Amino acid sequence: MKKAIITILILALLGGGGYGAYYYFYLGGSATTERVSSSSEDAVYVEKVSAITGYGSGTGVVDRYSGEVEAQATLEIKLDSNRTLDECFVEVGDIVEEDQALFSYETQEEEDQIVQNEIDIEKQQMEIESYEAQITSYEKLIATYTDEDDILEANLMIQSYQNSIRSLEYEIQSLQAENESLQETIDESVVTAEMGGIVQKISDTETDSDSYYSSSESSAYITILAEGDYRIKGTINELNYNDIYEGISVIVYSRVDSSQTWTGEITDISTEQDEGDSDSYYYYYSSSSSDTSTYSFYVDLDSSEGLLLGQHVYIEVDSGQSEEKSGMWLEEFYIIQEGDSAYVWLANTSNLIEKHEITLGEYDGELAEYEVLDGLEADDYIAFPSDGISEGDPVIYSDIAVVSELDDSDDLDDEDYYDADADGEEDDADVYYDVDEGIYYSIEDDDDGEYDEEFDDSFAVIEEEE
């Protein structure tokens, strides 16, 4: 005799669940035996109306991005790599005002150079005076010369002194310009805050010195965050980069309490790839791609009350999902409209797909939804109207197990117990199958072997094993 083994096949579709049979038999679930998923390759996938018309779309696909609360404005002051830090006047946590002194550079080297340049200028001016005296002297001699060779030689000497004077004057101008620049450097040795705010960070000049001379964000010596309202810095994956744009409205959700929300709009989208971990992008109800690039975008909030600096949040494009409407509203792409009539592909009680007429009410253009006035219940199952669906096709339910037909030729012993909870043990209180009646029975752990409950063959598969 062939031995029959009962197993349960579970479909975990769209993260949904169908415990299927196990839930029904052992956990007291509310699944109905009237709903039976087909194992046919041509079966049409159907979803429960209550799931489709609830939050989000029927497929459960909602773009949700990670974000972090940051100051509306951030001021980062970097050290000049050509200068030496002298003194810092503030500490982390200090509240500073605009134009308040933050730190200063050493200026002794510049001051010493100015003094040296002034000395050089004075020497050169004395040389110029000496050359001018020589020129005056030769001009007087020329007046007394009668020999043309003596006159020519005197004029050559005068030209030589004049050239030297012009050279010295150029050097003096260069030194004076250098002194002006040095003085400007001295005057700018004290760095002030370009905006008011709170000092968030002051880097250690000894341990972090190498970072000051790089082009990365970490090169900031002092970071100041503006006080007042916050904004959200979000992260988006390259695959969804074109799904958002500047000016689009968004809803911000607390990660801790989803009932806490804020509204705002995207004001800036970066075109430069983030250097951080791409996993900071979070795609709701789907797997994020860890090998794709990420980009930053920024959200200006209508109000930041209740948010904390550095708090992590979720961001969704506002498509009206937060508005509560009475009645049943169904996305229009589930609806087939022919003339004045409207239909959906409905799974009937025979577990076959049928074209089912419904009555429509108002239309929400922003959400592309129709109100369904009649013809559809929350417990019904419907399919997306894709090509290839025909009336009479078998169905696969999103939350009910797949079953196969029983081979009536199987000769099962009435005393055999079978493992229905897939734990590998042929224990009591499992399932007994009566071939003649075509019924599965749940059996209590007692000696009389009486049937506890009876079910049809909706939740189990008979597989032959030699």
XYZ file of C-alpha atoms in Angstrom:
466
model
C 0.000 0.000 0.000
C 1.156 3.496 -0.762
C 1.740 5.741 2.182
C 0.146 9.196 2.057
C 1.764 12.162 3.675
C -0.144 15.355 4.275
C 1.790 18.574 3.927
C 0.875 22.182 3.958
C 2.074 24.593 1.270
C 2.095 28.185 2.345
C 2.179 31.187 0.050
C 3.794 34.226 1.601
C 2.745 36.622 -1.083
C 3.519 40.347 -0.810
C 4.672 39.838 2.713
C 1.188 38.722 3.337
C 0.442 35.732 4.863
C -1.178 32.880 4.546
C -0.674 30.559 7.281
C -3.381 28.776 5.341
C -4.237 25.408 6.737
C -1.958 25.466 9.750
C -3.529 28.697 10.948
C -6.990 27.279 10.442
C -6.441 23.884 12.031
C -4.283 24.741 15.010
C -4.492 28.472 15.740
C -8.210 28.881 15.488
C -8.038 31.220 12.504
C -11.012 32.593 10.668
C -10.140 31.272 7.218
C -13.067 29.885 5.326
C -13.128 26.562 3.551
C -14.974 28.183 0.651
C -11.806 29.910 -0.485
C -9.349 27.513 -2.103
C -6.204 28.632 -3.937
C -5.416 26.801 -7.137
C -2.021 25.345 -7.975
C -2.596 25.863 -11.701
C 0.023 27.795 -13.655
C -2.824 29.749 -15.265
C -4.323 30.848 -11.950
C -5.059 34.548 -11.465
C -3.692 36.255 -8.354
C -6.399 38.012 -6.311
C -6.258 40.284 -3.289
C -8.719 41.025 -0.569
C -10.716 44.222 -1.079
C -10.172 45.316 2.520
C -6.397 45.216 1.937
C -6.604 47.059 -1.371
C -8.834 49.844 -0.113
C -6.864 50.294 3.095
C -3.688 52.336 3.556
C -1.431 52.453 0.479
C -2.139 50.651 -2.740
C -3.349 47.126 -3.192
C 0.076 45.935 -4.150
C 1.469 47.421 -0.958
C 4.008 49.505 -2.859
C 4.625 52.827 -1.143
C 7.815 54.783 -1.694
C 9.180 55.703 1.703
C 12.579 57.294 2.224
C 14.755 57.678 5.268
C 15.490 61.105 6.667
C 17.156 62.900 9.533
C 16.247 66.127 11.279
C 18.877 68.806 10.896
C 19.121 72.550 11.358
C 17.552 74.760 8.725
C 21.027 76.107 8.038
C 24.487 74.835 8.905
C 27.655 76.922 8.937
C 30.947 75.078 8.555
C 34.166 77.048 9.067
C 37.366 75.463 7.808
C 40.902 76.318 8.848
C 43.211 78.026 6.390
C 45.882 75.437 5.644
C 48.460 78.231 5.223
C 47.888 79.648 8.676
C 48.346 78.549 12.274
C 45.483 78.504 14.765
C 46.144 80.798 17.715
C 43.125 80.795 20.027
C 39.521 79.526 20.040
C 37.007 81.751 21.830
C 33.982 79.407 21.948
C 33.069 75.923 23.184
C 30.686 73.231 21.985
C 27.152 74.122 23.065
C 27.776 77.877 23.111
C 25.095 80.029 21.515
C 26.783 82.605 19.302
C 25.507 85.674 17.506
C 26.270 86.869 14.019
C 29.710 88.557 13.766
C 30.807 87.117 17.116
C 34.495 86.133 17.259
C 35.048 82.378 17.049
C 38.816 81.891 16.839
C 42.003 83.657 15.727
C 45.158 82.861 13.776
C 48.709 83.638 14.829
C 49.981 86.900 13.258
C 53.521 87.239 14.622
C 55.086 86.065 11.365
C 53.101 88.604 9.348
C 53.932 91.388 11.794
C 57.650 90.570 11.656
C 57.571 90.546 7.869
C 55.932 93.958 7.767
C 58.687 95.381 9.978
C 61.377 93.828 7.766
C 59.719 95.189 4.635
C 59.565 98.669 6.120
C 63.306 98.501 6.833
C 63.980 97.394 3.246
C 61.798 100.185 1.905
C 63.687 102.745 3.957
C 67.047 101.431 2.633
C 65.846 101.586 -0.930
C 64.538 105.103 -0.503
C 67.984 106.123 0.797
C 69.588 104.537 -2.288
C 67.209 106.437 -4.503
C 68.184 109.699 -2.803
C 71.880 108.852 -3.343
C 71.303 108.120 -7.054
C 69.357 111.337 -7.449
C 72.276 113.269 -5.878
C 74.669 111.593 -8.347
C 72.444 112.555 -11.256
C 72.382 116.184 -10.077
C 76.143 116.158 -9.794
C 76.653 114.819 -13.362
C 74.160 117.308 -14.750
C 76.260 120.133 -13.278
C 79.461 118.650 -14.747
C 77.934 118.363 -18.200
C 77.383 122.100 -18.138
C 81.150 122.580 -17.794
C 82.272 119.937 -20.354
C 83.296 120.916 -23.852
C 84.555 117.503 -24.946
C 81.780 115.436 -26.521
C 83.172 112.169 -25.167
C 83.017 113.530 -21.602
C 79.440 114.689 -22.157
C 78.453 111.276 -23.576
C 80.026 109.415 -20.664
C 78.248 111.670 -18.142
C 74.878 111.117 -19.827
C 75.395 107.324 -19.730
C 76.041 107.523 -15.976
C 72.869 109.584 -15.506
C 70.837 106.966 -17.439
C 72.315 104.177 -15.306
C 71.301 105.960 -12.090
C 67.835 106.608 -13.469
C 67.379 102.905 -14.282
C 68.492 101.984 -10.784
C 66.002 104.437 -9.320
C 63.144 102.958 -11.385
C 64.114 99.453 -10.220
C 64.202 100.541 -6.588
C 60.851 102.303 -6.926
C 59.330 99.073 -8.304
C 60.755 97.095 -5.397
C 59.357 99.640 -2.952
C 55.902 99.376 -4.556
C 56.051 95.567 -4.314
C 57.034 95.702 -0.650
C 54.295 98.220 0.075
C 51.723 95.961 -1.666
C 52.999 92.973 0.314
C 52.658 94.953 3.532
C 49.081 95.849 2.634
C 48.302 92.180 2.076
C 50.038 91.194 5.302
C 48.128 93.860 7.184
C 44.885 92.587 5.676
C 45.798 89.077 6.864
C 46.452 90.454 10.340
C 43.164 92.347 10.298
C 41.382 89.112 9.303
C 43.133 86.976 11.881
C 39.956 86.867 13.965
C 37.252 84.715 12.333
C 33.663 85.638 13.158
C 30.324 83.841 12.793
C 28.452 84.611 9.594
C 25.194 83.647 11.317
C 23.877 83.078 14.797
C 23.314 79.593 16.176
C 24.639 76.910 18.459
C 28.179 75.519 18.240
C 27.665 71.852 17.390
C 31.250 70.744 16.884
C 34.826 71.920 17.322
C 37.395 69.549 15.849
C 40.600 68.629 17.618
C 43.403 70.338 15.705
C 45.910 67.725 16.808
C 44.073 64.460 16.173
C 42.116 65.691 13.141
C 44.747 67.906 11.542
C 44.967 65.833 8.367
C 41.273 66.280 7.652
C 41.424 70.082 7.505
C 43.231 70.061 4.213
C 40.897 67.700 2.402
C 37.826 68.610 0.407
C 35.469 66.450 2.460
C 32.820 67.703 4.853
C 34.929 66.542 7.790
C 37.399 69.369 7.100
C 35.218 71.826 9.051
C 36.911 73.105 12.194
C 33.796 74.638 13.741
C 30.207 73.688 12.847
C 27.348 75.987 13.830
C 23.683 75.007 13.564
C 21.076 77.700 13.117
C 18.539 77.932 15.906
C 14.817 77.813 15.267
C 13.013 75.661 12.720
C 14.471 72.388 11.471
C 14.507 70.803 8.061
C 14.745 67.165 6.970
C 17.637 65.732 5.009
C 16.359 62.729 3.074
C 18.104 60.028 1.072
C 16.855 58.597 -2.209
C 18.065 55.691 -4.323
C 19.123 56.251 -7.931
C 16.329 53.894 -9.025
C 13.715 56.322 -7.659
C 15.591 59.580 -8.186
C 13.062 60.785 -10.768
C 10.065 60.040 -8.533
C 10.521 63.283 -6.597
C 11.012 66.889 -7.629
C 11.415 70.295 -6.034
C 8.131 71.707 -4.765
C 6.403 68.348 -4.237
C 4.525 67.976 -0.938
C 5.606 65.256 1.483
C 4.552 63.705 4.778
C 7.179 63.033 7.447
C 6.568 60.138 9.860
C 8.174 59.462 13.227
C 9.949 56.107 13.242
C 8.866 55.545 16.821
C 5.226 56.614 16.534
C 3.723 56.518 13.031
C 0.784 58.621 14.228
C 3.184 61.543 14.622
C 3.451 63.301 11.282
C 4.671 66.577 9.841
C 4.138 68.121 6.414
C 6.402 70.085 4.115
C 7.811 70.222 0.614
C 11.039 69.256 -1.083
C 13.124 72.377 -1.734
C 16.396 70.947 -3.005
C 17.627 67.709 -4.587
C 21.360 67.022 -4.784
C 22.864 65.874 -8.070
C 26.038 64.666 -6.365
C 26.271 61.112 -5.100
C 26.353 60.662 -1.329
C 29.540 59.215 0.108
C 27.647 57.402 2.857
C 26.098 53.957 2.932
C 23.485 53.474 0.264
C 21.457 51.369 2.677
C 20.339 54.588 4.326
C 17.730 54.591 1.580
C 14.636 52.720 2.697
C 12.111 51.414 0.220
C 8.866 50.538 1.965
C 7.501 47.064 1.337
C 10.403 46.255 -0.939
C 14.060 45.374 -0.709
C 16.527 48.223 -1.027
C 19.420 47.790 -3.391
C 22.686 47.954 -1.546
C 24.724 48.308 -4.726
C 23.063 51.440 -6.048
C 23.983 55.093 -5.565
C 22.116 57.400 -3.207
C 21.475 61.131 -3.269
C 20.315 63.701 -0.735
C 17.218 65.877 -0.848
C 15.909 68.446 1.624
C 12.444 69.103 3.041
C 11.286 72.458 4.421
C 8.624 71.795 7.060
C 5.394 73.687 7.629
C 6.089 73.216 11.331
C 8.920 71.444 13.150
C 7.222 71.371 16.548
C 7.903 68.091 18.333
C 10.967 67.180 16.264
C 14.401 66.729 17.799
C 17.703 67.572 16.164
C 19.217 64.373 14.768
C 15.915 62.450 14.970
C 15.457 59.783 12.269
C 12.209 59.837 10.313
C 10.473 58.404 7.247
C 9.422 60.553 4.295
C 6.601 59.861 1.840
C 5.309 61.873 -1.103
C 1.925 63.284 -0.073
C -0.619 61.719 -2.400
C -3.516 62.246 -0.008
C -2.981 59.025 1.918
C -3.366 60.805 5.243
C -6.897 61.993 4.438
C -9.649 59.769 5.767
C -12.716 59.327 3.567
C -15.912 57.491 4.395
C -17.051 54.625 2.233
C -15.093 52.250 0.038
C -12.639 53.841 -2.411
C -10.944 51.737 -5.062
C -8.043 52.679 -7.347
C -9.333 53.225 -10.858
C -6.827 50.817 -12.437
C -8.752 47.929 -10.824
C -11.931 49.043 -12.591
C -13.026 48.147 -16.121
C -15.404 50.731 -17.583
C -17.536 49.897 -20.578
C -20.007 52.574 -21.524
C -22.102 53.403 -18.467
C -21.148 50.185 -16.675
C -18.194 49.378 -14.442
C -16.725 45.966 -13.641
C -13.989 44.264 -11.632
C -12.431 40.821 -11.939
C -13.909 39.078 -8.889
C -13.122 35.658 -7.397
C -16.505 33.963 -6.949
C -17.463 31.332 -4.400
C -16.431 28.614 -6.851
C -12.880 30.001 -6.720
C -13.055 31.105 -10.328
C -12.597 34.580 -11.763
C -15.648 36.380 -13.097
C -16.423 39.816 -14.545
C -18.489 41.420 -11.811
C -20.465 44.644 -12.148
C -20.151 47.365 -9.516
C -21.781 50.758 -8.957
C -19.477 53.775 -8.808
C -19.924 57.054 -6.987
C -17.609 60.069 -6.761
C -14.142 60.247 -8.318
C -11.035 61.546 -6.498
C -8.773 62.920 -9.220
C -5.759 63.441 -6.956
C -5.713 59.832 -5.769
C -7.276 58.386 -8.937
C -9.901 56.532 -6.883
C -13.604 55.836 -7.320
C -16.075 55.407 -4.497
C -17.760 52.004 -4.790
C -21.417 52.310 -3.818
C -22.559 48.747 -4.490
C -21.407 45.375 -5.790
C -18.295 44.910 -3.673
C -17.675 43.865 -0.075
C -14.586 44.178 2.093
C -14.199 40.373 2.205
C -14.335 39.943 -1.579
C -11.213 39.211 -3.613
C -10.418 40.960 -6.894
C -7.617 40.860 -9.462
C -5.688 43.528 -11.296
C -7.175 43.601 -14.826
C -4.093 42.473 -16.707
C -4.094 41.007 -20.204
C -4.937 37.351 -20.510
C -7.577 37.122 -17.773
C -10.674 35.195 -18.841
C -13.862 34.348 -17.015
C -13.591 30.948 -15.412
C -9.874 31.106 -14.725
C -8.836 29.560 -11.365
C -7.501 31.912 -8.688
C -4.707 32.151 -6.145
C -5.640 34.044 -3.001
C -3.104 36.341 -1.400
C -3.719 34.895 2.068
C -4.877 31.285 1.563
C -2.784 28.177 1.007
C -2.416 26.425 -2.336
C -3.994 22.988 -2.590
C -4.007 20.271 -5.207
C -6.666 17.790 -6.166
C -6.833 14.456 -4.345
C -6.194 11.338 -6.350
C -9.262 9.185 -5.635
C -7.246 6.055 -6.485
C -5.243 6.423 -3.292
C -6.212 3.674 -0.869
C -5.719 5.104 2.598
C -6.009 3.054 5.739
C -8.678 4.374 8.101
C -6.311 3.971 11.031
C -3.474 6.043 9.563
C -2.842 9.416 11.125
C -1.014 12.014 9.062
C 1.143 14.978 9.955
C -0.720 18.155 8.957
C 1.352 20.686 10.869
C 4.520 19.751 8.941
C 6.555 19.088 12.067
C 7.763 15.713 10.839
C 6.010 13.774 13.615
C 3.117 11.412 13.059
C 1.559 12.508 16.316
C -2.019 12.241 17.498
C -4.449 15.135 17.121
C -3.372 15.581 13.527
C -5.538 14.841 10.527
C -7.417 11.746 9.413
C -8.700 11.433 5.855
C -11.783 9.491 4.810
C -11.507 8.566 1.139
C -15.164 7.682 0.721
C -16.412 10.939 2.179
C -13.531 13.010 0.851
C -13.244 14.717 4.230
C -10.300 15.550 6.481
C -10.908 15.170 10.193
C -9.092 16.737 13.107
C -8.609 14.059 15.752
C -8.342 14.590 19.479
C -5.743 12.756 21.546
C -8.054 10.172 23.015
C -8.505 6.413 22.832
C -11.862 6.236 21.145
C -10.561 7.923 17.980
C -13.736 9.921 17.562
C -13.621 12.843 15.197
C -13.279 16.265 16.747
C -13.973 18.442 13.706
C -14.407 17.863 10.019
C -13.088 19.901 7.099
C -13.016 19.577 3.357
C -9.763 19.221 1.417
C -9.098 22.962 1.176
C -5.957 23.093 3.234
C -3.894 20.036 2.509
C -2.100 18.274 -0.318
C -1.865 14.537 -0.771
C 1.530 13.603 -2.145
C 2.373 10.005 -2.949
C 5.552 8.477 -1.643
C 6.771 5.007 -2.593
